[in-house]
């Protein structure tokens, strides 16, 4: 069983920074990819950043150069460092664990944390 808990959201002014954390339970963290997604009201959930089990990162164009995803397998934690925040970044942010099980990939989600960027 996998349980993910996000934290670190809040209210910040445009141009500011926030650091989101995702703490994972279970034994499959180190062999899974981790990702950060966000969903604004009335919009679809979008992928922002992915980090593989080997540490390779991929970013959406909208956050490239501003956001950084990282992980620590010993702590079973992933982070999203968000800099130069814009009002368009306002959304609920979710962490995701993607496990490539032999019988089929599995996805686990955190409860979400609100990020609000004021202008």
XYZ file of N, CA and C in Angstrom:
357
model
N 0.838 -1.180 0.000
C 0.000 0.000 0.000
C 0.885 1.247 0.000
N 0.463 2.270 -0.757
C 1.203 3.519 -0.875
C 0.311 4.665 -0.444
N 0.874 5.562 0.360
C 0.161 6.744 0.814
C 1.060 7.948 0.608
N 0.538 8.992 -0.041
C 1.283 10.200 -0.334
C 0.629 11.384 0.359
N 1.447 12.240 0.967
C 0.952 13.419 1.661
C 1.736 14.632 1.194
N 1.032 15.607 0.595
C 1.655 16.853 0.166
C 1.576 17.900 1.266
N 2.539 18.815 1.248
C 2.526 19.951 2.145
C 3.328 21.085 1.519
N 3.192 22.276 2.066
C 3.986 23.410 1.631
C 3.254 24.442 0.811
N 1.986 24.192 0.482
C 1.226 25.166 -0.266
C 0.891 26.381 0.579
N 0.379 27.415 -0.077
C 0.020 28.625 0.629
C -0.196 29.778 -0.311
N -0.233 30.970 0.264
C -0.438 32.210 -0.476
C 0.890 32.938 -0.624
N 1.196 33.345 -1.844
C 2.450 34.030 -2.117
C 2.212 35.091 -3.185
N 2.987 36.161 -3.135
C 2.893 37.202 -4.148
C 3.624 36.795 -5.421
N 3.190 37.360 -6.537
C 3.865 37.110 -7.804
C 5.349 37.420 -7.677
N 6.161 36.533 -8.243
C 7.600 36.662 -8.144
C 8.206 35.926 -6.972
N 7.369 35.450 -6.065
C 7.844 34.744 -4.894
C 8.092 33.278 -5.153
N 8.412 32.554 -4.071
C 8.772 31.146 -4.164
C 8.044 30.322 -3.118
N 7.821 29.056 -3.448
C 7.294 28.068 -2.527
C 7.993 26.744 -2.790
N 8.077 25.911 -1.762
C 8.647 24.583 -1.885
C 7.626 23.573 -1.383
N 7.134 22.730 -2.284
C 6.178 21.693 -1.942
C 6.900 20.399 -1.617
N 6.365 19.657 -0.657
C 6.918 18.370 -0.270
C 5.885 17.281 -0.455
N 6.348 16.091 -0.781
C 5.495 14.915 -0.914
C 6.164 13.763 -0.195
N 5.616 13.376 0.940
C 6.147 12.273 1.733
C 5.396 10.992 1.403
N 6.135 9.928 1.140
C 5.557 8.667 0.706
C 5.757 7.578 1.745
N 4.772 6.716 1.861
C 4.906 5.488 2.618
C 5.087 4.331 1.644
N 5.342 3.139 2.157
C 5.489 1.978 1.310
C 6.932 1.717 0.914
N 7.139 0.625 0.194
C 8.480 0.151 -0.131
C 8.859 0.296 -1.596
N 8.021 0.920 -2.410
C 8.273 0.996 -3.845
C 8.725 2.374 -4.305
N 9.009 3.280 -3.386
C 9.363 4.643 -3.755
C 10.598 4.681 -4.648
N 11.643 3.963 -4.263
C 12.929 4.070 -4.942
C 12.909 3.540 -6.368
N 11.961 2.694 -6.710
C 11.873 2.138 -8.055
C 10.723 2.741 -8.851
N 10.158 3.818 -8.350
C 9.039 4.479 -8.997
C 9.427 5.867 -9.468
N 8.728 6.337 -10.491
C 8.850 7.726 -10.905
C 7.932 8.589 -10.045
N 8.340 9.820 -9.803
C 7.528 10.776 -9.072
C 7.208 11.955 -9.972
N 6.028 12.516 -9.778
C 5.617 13.648 -10.590
C 4.819 14.655 -9.786
N 4.784 15.869 -10.302
C 3.937 16.923 -9.762
C 2.963 17.371 -10.839
N 1.700 17.498 -10.449
C 0.621 17.924 -11.321
C -0.132 19.068 -10.655
N -0.911 19.794 -11.440
C -1.761 20.821 -10.855
C -3.078 20.903 -11.615
N -4.103 21.390 -10.915
C -5.426 21.528 -11.491
C -6.059 22.809 -10.969
N -6.376 23.716 -11.885
C -7.081 24.941 -11.559
C -8.579 24.716 -11.711
N -9.411 25.517 -11.040
C -10.865 25.343 -11.151
C -11.336 25.381 -12.594
N -12.139 24.389 -12.971
C -12.683 24.328 -14.315
C -11.720 23.865 -15.382
N -10.514 23.461 -14.998
C -9.519 23.040 -15.967
C -9.071 21.609 -15.701
N -8.384 21.043 -16.680
C -7.876 19.689 -16.561
C -6.633 19.658 -15.685
N -6.344 18.469 -15.157
C -5.128 18.280 -14.382
C -3.948 18.145 -15.343
N -2.930 18.982 -15.157
C -1.783 19.026 -16.049
C -0.531 18.552 -15.337
N 0.308 17.826 -16.066
C 1.594 17.412 -15.533
C 2.561 18.585 -15.601
N 3.322 18.785 -14.544
C 4.295 19.864 -14.474
C 5.727 19.361 -14.575
N 6.017 18.289 -13.861
C 7.382 17.793 -13.785
C 7.379 16.327 -13.411
N 8.323 15.585 -13.967
C 8.502 14.170 -13.691
C 9.967 13.915 -13.367
N 10.219 13.076 -12.375
C 11.568 12.608 -12.101
C 11.525 11.089 -12.030
N 12.354 10.434 -12.830
C 12.374 8.982 -12.871
C 13.104 8.423 -11.669
N 13.036 7.103 -11.520
C 13.758 6.449 -10.440
C 15.257 6.670 -10.560
N 15.738 6.905 -11.781
C 17.147 7.167 -12.008
C 17.542 8.624 -11.922
N 16.577 9.511 -11.689
C 16.879 10.916 -11.497
C 16.738 11.795 -12.727
N 16.273 11.242 -13.838
C 16.053 12.037 -15.034
C 14.794 12.880 -14.880
N 14.875 14.160 -15.221
C 13.752 15.079 -15.039
C 13.197 15.555 -16.367
N 11.898 15.828 -16.366
C 11.189 16.379 -17.510
C 10.221 17.430 -17.005
N 10.114 18.564 -17.717
C 9.278 19.670 -17.285
C 8.338 20.118 -18.382
N 7.151 20.560 -17.981
C 6.254 21.216 -18.905
C 6.830 22.567 -19.303
N 6.534 23.002 -20.520
C 7.061 24.270 -20.997
C 6.658 25.440 -20.102
N 5.478 25.364 -19.506
C 4.968 26.464 -18.707
C 5.772 26.707 -17.433
N 6.525 25.706 -16.982
C 7.268 25.841 -15.730
C 8.766 25.644 -15.906
N 9.202 25.306 -17.101
C 10.622 25.062 -17.344
C 11.432 26.316 -17.024
N 12.490 26.127 -16.264
C 13.330 27.236 -15.857
C 12.898 27.901 -14.572
N 11.689 27.620 -14.102
C 11.175 28.194 -12.864
C 11.003 27.162 -11.758
N 10.584 25.948 -12.126
C 10.316 24.894 -11.156
C 11.398 23.827 -11.239
N 11.695 23.206 -10.101
C 12.663 22.121 -10.039
C 12.100 20.980 -9.205
N 12.084 19.782 -9.774
C 11.644 18.599 -9.050
C 12.872 17.853 -8.544
N 12.777 17.293 -7.352
C 13.877 16.541 -6.775
C 13.321 15.418 -5.903
N 14.203 14.499 -5.493
C 13.774 13.389 -4.656
C 14.923 12.913 -3.788
N 14.584 12.275 -2.682
C 15.548 11.652 -1.787
C 14.977 10.294 -1.427
N 15.567 9.242 -1.963
C 15.029 7.907 -1.750
C 15.141 7.459 -0.298
N 16.182 7.900 0.396
C 16.343 7.534 1.792
C 15.221 8.115 2.642
N 14.770 9.319 2.297
C 13.682 9.976 3.014
C 12.316 9.669 2.420
N 12.299 8.988 1.274
C 11.057 8.694 0.557
C 10.222 9.959 0.395
N 10.877 10.999 -0.095
C 10.255 12.304 -0.246
C 10.632 12.915 -1.585
N 9.661 13.569 -2.218
C 9.895 14.356 -3.417
C 9.513 15.800 -3.140
N 10.165 16.719 -3.837
C 9.910 18.144 -3.659
C 9.680 18.810 -5.007
N 8.990 19.934 -4.956
C 8.868 20.812 -6.104
C 9.212 22.219 -5.641
N 10.383 22.697 -6.048
C 10.786 24.066 -5.767
C 10.212 24.964 -6.852
N 9.414 25.949 -6.459
C 8.736 26.832 -7.394
C 9.233 28.256 -7.184
N 9.871 28.806 -8.200
C 10.389 30.169 -8.164
C 9.692 31.021 -9.216
N 9.817 32.327 -9.068
C 9.232 33.276 -10.020
C 7.763 32.961 -10.284
N 7.012 32.771 -9.222
C 5.622 32.364 -9.351
C 4.772 33.451 -9.995
N 3.799 33.011 -10.774
C 2.882 33.885 -11.492
C 1.453 33.598 -11.055
N 0.539 34.562 -11.207
C -0.868 34.287 -10.884
C -1.423 33.077 -11.628
N -0.940 32.814 -12.828
C -1.382 31.663 -13.605
C -0.993 30.334 -12.965
N -0.093 30.361 -11.985
C 0.303 29.147 -11.283
C -0.687 28.756 -10.193
N -1.665 29.590 -9.916
C -2.652 29.299 -8.883
C -3.425 28.029 -9.234
N -3.406 27.049 -8.330
C -4.045 25.761 -8.573
C -3.868 24.886 -7.340
N -4.521 23.733 -7.366
C -4.241 22.685 -6.403
C -3.146 21.808 -6.991
N -2.100 21.585 -6.223
C -0.947 20.823 -6.684
C -0.971 19.428 -6.069
N -0.731 18.418 -6.906
C -0.778 17.027 -6.500
C 0.552 16.341 -6.805
N 1.005 15.495 -5.892
C 2.131 14.634 -6.214
C 1.620 13.276 -6.660
N 2.418 12.614 -7.469
C 2.051 11.339 -8.074
C 3.222 10.381 -7.988
N 2.911 9.136 -7.657
C 3.890 8.059 -7.710
C 3.452 7.090 -8.797
N 4.349 6.816 -9.733
C 4.070 5.934 -10.863
C 4.960 4.707 -10.741
N 4.327 3.554 -10.516
C 5.037 2.302 -10.265
C 4.885 1.373 -11.460
N 5.994 0.995 -12.111
C 5.925 0.119 -13.280
C 5.834 -1.350 -12.887
N 4.731 -1.751 -12.298
C 4.537 -3.131 -11.887
C 4.557 -4.057 -13.090
N 4.990 -5.290 -12.868
C 5.114 -6.247 -13.965
C 3.758 -6.549 -14.591
N 2.697 -6.449 -13.823
C 1.347 -6.738 -14.301
C 0.633 -5.511 -14.851
N 1.261 -4.365 -14.768
C 0.664 -3.127 -15.234
C 1.037 -1.975 -14.320
N 1.250 -0.809 -14.904
C 1.664 0.352 -14.120
C 0.564 0.781 -13.157
N 0.987 1.302 -12.009
C 0.076 1.801 -10.992
C 0.388 3.257 -10.694
N -0.642 4.042 -10.426
C -0.504 5.443 -10.066
C -1.149 5.704 -8.718
N -0.437 6.437 -7.875
C -0.932 6.836 -6.572
C -0.854 8.347 -6.465
N -1.840 8.948 -5.783
C -1.963 10.395 -5.707
C -2.068 10.878 -4.275
N -1.494 12.047 -4.026
C -1.675 12.714 -2.760
C -3.001 13.441 -2.720
N -3.283 14.073 -1.586
C -4.572 14.729 -1.388
C -4.640 16.119 -2.022
N -3.514 16.676 -2.391
C -3.462 17.993 -2.991
C -3.179 19.083 -1.978
N -2.489 20.120 -2.428
C -2.221 21.284 -1.592
C -2.435 22.545 -2.429
N -3.125 23.521 -1.856
C -3.494 24.735 -2.583
C -2.322 25.696 -2.663
N -2.081 26.197 -3.868
C -1.109 27.264 -4.099
C -1.852 28.437 -4.722
N -1.768 29.600 -4.093
C -2.415 30.800 -4.594
C -1.369 31.891 -4.759
N -1.290 32.447 -5.960
C -0.323 33.492 -6.278
C -1.088 34.766 -6.573
N -0.851 35.794 -5.794
C -1.521 37.072 -5.967
C -0.691 37.993 -6.838
N -1.373 38.901 -7.532
C -0.700 39.860 -8.406
C -0.431 41.175 -7.708
